[in-house]
């Protein structure tokens, strides 16, 4: 792959950058360069925000359209994305190491499903309602678009997480400036091509790849009305401080350290539950915010659970991301692998026992590979139980009784995802309701576009997806009649 771009997609046109600085994305499986794109600077952000502002402020433009008309454009965009599905999967998996089989599902079909879901909501949702006033008369409640949105996305699911913002923002009538992460820029250009081909009006979607300083500049830009951010908790805190000072609405989807609670009646046969366990604990090489990386196991069956997770980790083919058989690809960057190696060293030093993995796989000398790794006998107070490792590393923690499991699950700074594994779904749901987290699954986990997704505590503020995700891009106005 050698893809070279020398413009930004701003105001519906391909615009020359303000500097000659470039970003060179690198293949995580081979360490070879994949092409180059311009690196956005402050002047490029100014141009993109100005284009988004013009598109939003146009009195007969996008924001003023009937929602159903916007929905038509969104559906065309979904079609254009689907036409490019193989390209999206190939680019994402080359850049961040996501196994291509995962990328095909979650970085192509899933984003266009989210877009179609919000197109449907734009057609059906009430943008205006009139209700009887308690004090006489009536009140017209209008849901206006919040304005120009700064959307900042990470590299782990660049298309899905961008679409969590683009789709509800477009449905609401907002315009956007999207800042992809420097690690994943080539897929952003494919998205720009799809936006152009779909006939999205000029300035509704603008894309400027750049690093964190320019991201911070975008967040504080005077012409931005709302910030939507997915990324690490430290970056989220910095963005929240800026938005607090500016009184600017912000949605933050941050890190996680979720609990996978295995109840004492759980099925542990991997032929039955292996795919679900993989998807909720090790998906995307462990570089997924919602994963249940703290596995809580009943002491009475602790050995069986350790054996099951060890067998699961050992069953996963590790290899180049482009190989359709690969289940665990490389980590996204050299820095990410160093982070994971350092966390594993800290885990070993804490006295936890490595049952499988723990190092670089043999025979894969190029690329940032790391073996799927299971730690047993982990103390919930230790580093590997408290901090997000963001690699294929699981920490197995024993518990004594359901109350103890719930206590350990809730003893975390985070609260984003989680799962409960049980032969009795009713019992599982009862346990799930006691876990303080934004989302949780019983015997499965997948963020469903129809339901709000997001976290509590250090996992973030606000929600994406579902009708709640649309409301995050709207401002209500009450007119007393
Ligand atoms: P990161 O915070 O370093 O970067 C994310 C994005 O924010 C990038 O585009 C980066 O350039 C930009 N950025 C960083 N600091 C910024 C600042 N101060 N102002 C403006 N922009 C800034 O995160 P990452 O390493 O790319 O992604 C991994 C993290 O994202 C993990 O912690 C993971 O849990 C989290 N994540 C959360 C969710 C979720 O929905 N909750 C989903 C995926 C990833």
XYZ file of C-alpha atoms and ligand atoms in Angstrom:
525
model
C 0.000 0.000 0.000
C 1.421 3.373 -0.973
C -1.314 5.971 -0.701
C -0.353 9.613 -1.014
C -2.614 12.573 -0.424
C -1.567 16.210 -0.513
C -4.813 18.020 0.319
C -7.444 18.190 3.067
C -11.176 17.709 2.528
C -12.548 21.068 3.670
C -15.710 22.859 2.553
C -16.523 20.116 0.043
C -13.252 20.648 -1.828
C -9.699 19.309 -1.778
C -7.723 22.131 -0.223
C -3.960 22.577 -0.064
C -2.456 22.452 3.439
C -0.959 25.506 5.112
C 2.393 23.795 5.782
C 4.432 21.066 4.107
C 4.456 18.833 7.175
C 3.253 15.275 6.587
C 2.054 12.275 8.568
C 3.469 8.905 7.468
C 1.196 6.082 8.639
C 3.013 2.810 9.212
C 1.920 -0.800 8.726
C 1.682 -2.266 12.233
C 2.353 -5.789 10.897
C 5.463 -4.948 8.837
C 6.703 -1.569 10.164
C 6.734 -0.338 6.517
C 5.344 3.102 5.567
C 1.909 3.031 3.933
C 1.900 6.444 2.264
C 1.570 9.994 3.464
C -0.998 12.679 4.162
C -0.594 16.325 5.136
C -0.464 17.075 8.844
C -3.005 19.668 9.869
C -1.835 22.884 11.508
C -3.808 25.635 13.223
C -4.472 27.488 9.950
C -5.977 24.310 8.465
C -8.241 23.929 11.493
C -9.264 27.583 11.066
C -10.213 26.869 7.443
C -12.143 23.724 8.372
C -14.028 25.399 11.228
C -14.850 28.371 8.979
C -16.258 25.995 6.337
C -18.325 24.154 8.947
C -19.526 27.477 10.361
C -20.601 28.772 6.927
C -22.451 25.541 6.182
C -24.175 25.654 9.548
C -25.097 29.348 9.425
C -26.546 29.205 5.892
C -30.173 30.153 6.535
C -31.473 27.767 3.874
C -28.713 25.177 4.260
C -28.159 21.863 6.019
C -29.329 22.887 9.493
C -32.519 24.378 8.043
C -33.365 21.346 5.897
C -36.223 19.060 6.780
C -34.696 16.168 8.766
C -35.971 13.681 6.166
C -33.941 15.479 3.492
C -30.819 15.119 5.625
C -31.703 11.449 6.093
C -31.652 10.945 2.320
C -28.094 12.290 2.144
C -27.053 10.115 5.087
C -28.440 7.021 3.382
C -26.484 7.864 0.226
C -23.372 8.249 2.359
C -23.999 4.816 3.894
C -24.170 3.354 0.367
C -20.914 5.041 -0.622
C -19.246 3.689 2.510
C -20.498 0.181 1.735
C -19.082 0.451 -1.795
C -15.663 1.073 -0.238
C -15.934 -1.636 2.444
C -12.871 -3.612 1.364
C -10.798 -0.448 1.179
C -11.805 0.636 4.677
C -11.020 -2.800 6.116
C -7.629 -2.984 4.380
C -6.568 0.523 5.381
C -7.673 0.277 9.004
C -6.145 -3.127 9.564
C -2.840 -2.151 7.940
C -2.539 0.995 10.041
C -3.607 -0.200 13.479
C -3.131 -3.970 13.319
C -6.829 -4.837 13.654
C -7.357 -8.349 12.216
C -8.965 -7.776 8.836
C -11.859 -10.103 9.678
C -12.714 -7.812 12.616
C -12.192 -4.690 10.493
C -14.625 -5.988 7.848
C -17.368 -6.191 10.447
C -16.695 -3.351 12.822
C -15.032 -0.740 10.610
C -17.286 -1.034 7.554
C -20.675 -2.709 8.019
C -21.094 -1.400 11.541
C -20.457 2.330 10.799
C -22.845 2.292 7.856
C -25.455 0.571 10.056
C -25.027 3.378 12.610
C -25.474 5.944 9.840
C -28.651 4.243 8.594
C -29.972 4.007 12.141
C -29.611 7.780 12.604
C -31.062 8.454 9.152
C -34.088 6.504 10.377
C -34.201 8.542 13.578
C -33.984 11.779 11.568
C -37.101 10.653 9.699
C -39.012 9.499 12.777
C -37.882 11.537 15.766
C -39.888 14.554 16.881
C -37.801 17.661 16.301
C -40.699 19.806 17.559
C -43.461 18.986 19.985
C -46.149 21.103 21.529
C -47.338 20.329 25.018
C -49.920 21.857 27.341
C -48.328 24.266 29.778
C -48.838 23.672 33.499
C -49.514 27.394 33.929
C -51.921 27.712 31.005
C -51.333 28.050 27.280
C -49.017 25.663 25.539
C -45.285 25.262 25.021
C -43.572 24.504 21.737
C -40.353 22.607 22.368
C -37.930 22.720 19.437
C -34.787 20.616 19.142
C -32.256 22.752 17.333
C -28.874 21.428 16.186
C -26.168 22.473 18.606
C -23.941 23.886 15.844
C -20.384 23.213 14.714
C -19.009 20.007 16.234
C -15.340 19.225 16.841
C -15.081 15.421 16.636
C -11.808 13.945 17.882
C -11.261 10.236 17.410
C -8.623 7.676 18.414
C -6.868 5.070 16.282
C -8.368 1.869 17.671
C -11.730 1.934 15.824
C -11.265 5.047 13.710
C -14.308 4.627 11.477
C -16.812 3.285 14.005
C -15.905 5.913 16.597
C -15.998 8.720 14.031
C -19.442 7.521 12.942
C -20.702 7.525 16.557
C -20.303 11.318 16.189
C -20.925 11.983 12.485
C -24.250 10.132 12.275
C -26.116 11.776 15.178
C -24.551 15.166 14.387
C -25.753 14.974 10.772
C -29.191 13.771 11.822
C -29.513 16.709 14.222
C -28.442 19.220 11.543
C -24.947 19.950 12.859
C -21.792 20.350 10.803
C -18.468 18.799 11.784
C -14.722 19.116 11.794
C -13.255 15.655 12.314
C -9.720 15.231 13.595
C -8.499 11.679 13.074
C -5.589 10.342 15.071
C -2.206 10.498 13.266
C -1.927 6.675 13.385
C -5.091 6.187 11.292
C -5.392 8.753 8.544
C -5.746 6.767 5.316
C -9.229 5.495 6.142
C -10.232 9.104 6.843
C -9.436 9.949 3.214
C -11.661 7.122 2.037
C -14.415 8.569 4.191
C -13.841 12.007 2.627
C -14.169 10.419 -0.824
C -17.423 8.766 0.245
C -18.727 12.084 1.621
C -17.928 13.780 -1.676
C -19.444 10.989 -3.774
C -22.622 10.985 -1.673
C -23.211 14.674 -2.390
C -23.078 15.755 1.243
C -23.379 19.557 1.052
C -20.091 21.457 1.189
C -18.829 22.149 4.695
C -21.048 19.641 6.530
C -18.158 17.188 6.991
C -14.557 18.479 7.076
C -11.550 16.316 7.924
C -8.148 17.460 9.190
C -5.737 14.765 10.428
C -3.413 16.166 13.081
C -1.735 15.538 16.398
C -2.835 16.396 19.914
C -1.698 20.047 20.056
C -3.767 20.862 17.001
C -6.572 18.792 18.533
C -6.408 20.986 21.625
C -6.536 24.064 19.379
C -9.681 22.700 17.698
C -11.333 21.977 21.058
C -10.828 25.593 22.176
C -11.648 27.175 18.805
C -14.049 30.123 19.287
C -16.326 29.004 16.439
C -16.855 25.462 17.755
C -20.130 24.837 19.608
C -19.668 21.281 20.870
C -16.856 18.790 21.367
C -17.195 15.029 21.001
C -14.109 13.100 22.046
C -13.129 9.448 22.236
C -9.725 8.609 23.614
C -7.706 8.249 26.748
C -8.830 9.438 30.178
C -5.921 11.924 30.601
C -6.710 13.584 27.253
C -10.403 13.584 28.175
C -9.659 15.404 31.420
C -7.650 18.066 29.561
C -10.485 18.527 27.057
C -13.090 18.659 29.830
C -11.111 21.425 31.543
C -11.086 23.493 28.372
C -14.773 22.889 27.768
C -15.558 23.686 31.402
C -13.800 27.030 31.112
C -15.653 27.791 27.867
C -18.982 26.333 29.065
C -18.927 24.266 25.888
C -20.968 21.060 25.742
C -18.756 17.986 25.568
C -19.197 14.232 25.238
C -16.302 12.120 26.474
C -15.838 8.408 25.767
C -12.714 7.420 27.669
C -10.894 4.377 28.969
C -12.139 1.298 30.761
C -11.176 -1.644 32.952
C -14.397 -3.577 32.858
C -15.271 -6.741 34.725
C -16.229 -10.039 33.099
C -18.077 -11.748 35.950
C -18.160 -15.523 35.578
C -20.948 -16.875 37.812
C -20.664 -20.306 39.403
C -23.178 -21.832 36.969
C -21.452 -20.503 33.829
C -20.851 -22.644 30.763
C -17.088 -22.780 30.231
C -16.938 -24.913 27.099
C -15.090 -22.790 24.575
C -16.924 -24.313 21.607
C -20.086 -22.756 23.078
C -18.804 -19.445 24.442
C -15.330 -18.944 22.963
C -16.419 -16.465 20.282
C -18.368 -14.374 22.804
C -15.543 -14.439 25.329
C -13.038 -13.419 22.657
C -15.215 -10.527 21.457
C -15.741 -9.172 24.943
C -12.247 -9.642 26.397
C -9.606 -9.646 23.617
C -11.185 -8.009 20.555
C -8.873 -5.931 18.360
C -5.734 -7.233 20.099
C -7.066 -5.954 23.402
C -7.153 -2.394 22.081
C -10.843 -1.863 22.730
C -12.157 0.419 25.447
C -15.083 -1.712 26.651
C -13.293 -5.062 27.105
C -13.809 -7.070 30.264
C -10.106 -7.370 31.038
C -10.700 -8.102 34.715
C -12.161 -11.594 34.771
C -13.844 -12.304 38.107
C -14.076 -16.029 38.805
C -15.776 -17.883 41.683
C -13.174 -19.456 43.947
C -15.029 -22.776 43.718
C -14.345 -22.930 39.957
C -11.247 -20.742 39.800
C -8.981 -23.424 38.318
C -11.513 -24.211 35.588
C -11.845 -20.537 34.658
C -8.071 -20.106 34.539
C -7.831 -23.176 32.283
C -10.615 -21.902 29.999
C -9.075 -18.455 29.498
C -5.620 -19.945 29.076
C -6.971 -22.316 26.412
C -8.835 -19.426 24.757
C -5.683 -17.293 24.576
C -3.652 -20.212 23.218
C -6.259 -20.998 20.557
C -6.072 -17.570 18.893
C -3.911 -17.423 15.765
C -1.425 -14.539 16.096
C -0.289 -13.100 12.784
C -0.324 -10.282 10.249
C -3.503 -8.223 10.400
C -4.228 -8.730 6.688
C -4.457 -12.540 7.063
C -8.167 -13.461 7.323
C -7.279 -16.299 9.755
C -5.584 -13.937 12.230
C -7.439 -13.350 15.483
C -4.667 -11.408 17.252
C -2.717 -8.943 15.121
C 0.069 -6.601 16.183
C -0.401 -3.687 18.534
C -0.951 -0.384 16.768
C 2.394 1.250 17.447
C 5.813 0.555 18.928
C 4.916 2.873 21.824
C 1.736 0.890 22.475
C 3.707 -2.364 22.672
C 6.199 -0.767 25.065
C 3.268 0.296 27.241
C 1.892 -3.245 27.246
C 5.315 -4.787 27.978
C 5.820 -2.419 30.859
C 2.374 -3.275 32.283
C 3.134 -7.006 32.000
C 6.450 -6.515 33.816
C 4.582 -4.658 36.568
C 2.070 -7.511 36.733
C 4.809 -10.113 37.137
C 6.495 -8.009 39.831
C 3.201 -7.821 41.755
C 3.228 -11.613 42.196
C 0.518 -12.453 39.666
C 1.111 -15.687 37.740
C 1.397 -15.725 33.919
C -0.424 -18.836 32.674
C 0.210 -18.187 28.985
C 1.897 -15.577 26.821
C 3.746 -12.717 28.436
C 6.159 -11.874 25.615
C 6.694 -11.359 21.929
C 5.649 -14.316 19.762
C 8.397 -16.298 18.077
C 8.814 -16.015 14.317
C 7.219 -12.574 14.020
C 10.241 -10.316 14.051
C 8.688 -7.409 12.200
C 5.555 -5.725 13.479
C 4.520 -4.895 17.033
C 3.215 -8.302 18.044
C 2.545 -9.387 21.601
C 1.225 -12.746 22.755
C -2.254 -13.053 24.235
C -1.446 -13.130 27.939
C -3.355 -14.375 30.957
C -2.493 -13.452 34.533
C -3.954 -15.590 37.327
C -4.058 -14.792 41.062
C -4.397 -11.066 40.435
C -5.160 -8.735 43.328
C -7.822 -6.173 42.395
C -5.676 -3.494 44.025
C -2.698 -4.131 41.739
C -1.684 -2.114 38.683
C -2.818 -4.705 36.111
C -6.272 -4.802 37.712
C -6.672 -1.044 38.015
C -5.089 0.418 34.886
C -6.122 -0.002 31.286
C -3.366 -2.023 29.574
C -4.810 -1.697 26.054
C -3.270 -4.921 24.822
C -4.193 -8.649 24.811
C -3.714 -9.043 28.561
C -6.315 -10.451 30.956
C -6.267 -10.394 34.762
C -8.120 -13.210 36.528
C -9.313 -12.367 40.029
C -11.005 -14.841 42.412
C -14.156 -13.932 44.352
C -16.216 -15.458 47.163
C -19.950 -15.178 46.452
C -21.952 -12.852 44.216
C -21.814 -9.886 46.607
C -18.038 -10.100 46.576
C -18.033 -10.264 42.753
C -20.189 -7.126 42.545
C -17.996 -5.372 45.109
C -14.819 -6.139 43.124
C -16.468 -5.193 39.818
C -17.423 -1.816 41.287
C -14.042 -1.285 42.928
C -12.613 0.438 39.863
C -11.992 3.997 38.741
C -13.717 3.104 35.476
C -17.232 2.048 34.468
C -17.648 1.548 30.742
C -18.475 -2.070 29.825
C -18.700 -5.500 31.409
C -20.257 -8.913 31.067
C -21.895 -11.554 33.236
C -21.517 -15.223 32.229
C -24.164 -17.618 33.501
C -26.470 -20.476 32.537
C -29.376 -18.401 33.912
C -29.879 -15.117 31.980
C -32.345 -13.798 34.605
C -29.766 -14.262 37.322
C -27.177 -12.658 35.045
C -29.376 -9.610 34.456
C -29.929 -9.228 38.212
C -26.163 -9.161 38.759
C -25.632 -6.828 35.768
C -28.044 -4.272 37.292
C -25.809 -4.034 40.373
C -22.659 -3.159 38.436
C -21.934 0.558 38.191
C -21.188 0.836 34.513
C -22.612 2.517 31.419
C -23.075 -0.735 29.496
C -22.976 -4.443 30.337
C -23.916 -7.677 28.588
C -25.231 -11.036 29.722
C -23.399 -13.861 27.904
C -22.571 -11.431 25.069
C -21.392 -7.887 24.499
C -21.679 -5.581 21.526
C -22.469 -1.851 21.605
C -25.913 -1.833 19.998
C -26.533 1.289 17.881
C -30.092 1.506 19.208
C -28.994 1.933 22.850
C -26.866 4.554 24.601
C -23.163 3.720 24.904
C -20.704 5.384 27.263
C -19.247 5.285 30.712
C -19.445 6.480 34.292
C -16.629 7.621 36.605
C -13.302 7.979 34.739
C -14.801 6.310 31.653
C -16.436 9.507 30.530
C -19.357 11.878 30.389
C -22.493 11.644 28.284
C -23.610 8.974 25.858
C -23.313 8.142 22.188
C -25.690 5.951 20.130
C -29.416 5.487 20.562
C -31.873 8.406 20.699
C -29.797 9.708 23.635
C -26.897 10.091 21.207
C -29.044 12.322 18.999
C -30.075 14.479 21.960
C -26.384 15.142 22.638
C -26.276 17.127 19.363
C -29.434 19.100 20.060
C -30.337 22.119 22.121
C -33.928 22.520 23.182
C -35.772 25.807 22.912
C -39.085 26.230 24.749
C -41.484 28.752 23.228
C -44.329 29.671 25.601
C -47.448 30.220 23.548
P -5.486 9.642 23.025
O -6.297 10.258 24.075
O -4.021 9.756 23.111
O -5.865 10.261 21.598
C -7.190 10.234 21.099
C -7.363 11.370 20.116
O -7.325 12.604 20.814
C -6.292 11.476 19.057
O -6.890 11.953 17.873
C -5.348 12.519 19.644
O -4.602 13.185 18.642
C -6.312 13.441 20.320
N -5.828 14.167 21.496
C -4.993 13.720 22.463
N -4.858 14.656 23.419
C -5.650 15.701 23.062
C -5.961 16.962 23.648
N -5.428 17.340 24.812
N -6.822 17.775 23.011
C -7.382 17.407 21.849
N -7.123 16.234 21.230
C -6.272 15.389 21.834
O -5.986 8.151 22.961
P -5.477 6.971 22.031
O -4.228 6.440 22.633
O -5.465 7.383 20.602
O -6.682 5.935 22.179
C -6.710 4.984 23.167
C -7.619 5.384 24.300
O -8.937 5.643 23.828
C -7.784 4.310 25.329
O -7.646 4.844 26.624
C -9.191 3.792 25.119
O -9.795 3.195 26.206
C -9.890 5.007 24.675
N -11.094 4.644 23.930
C -12.310 4.868 24.496
C -13.463 4.496 23.827
C -14.818 4.735 24.406
O -15.777 4.744 23.659
N -14.964 4.955 25.685
C -13.370 3.911 22.585
C -12.115 3.688 22.048
C -10.981 4.079 22.737
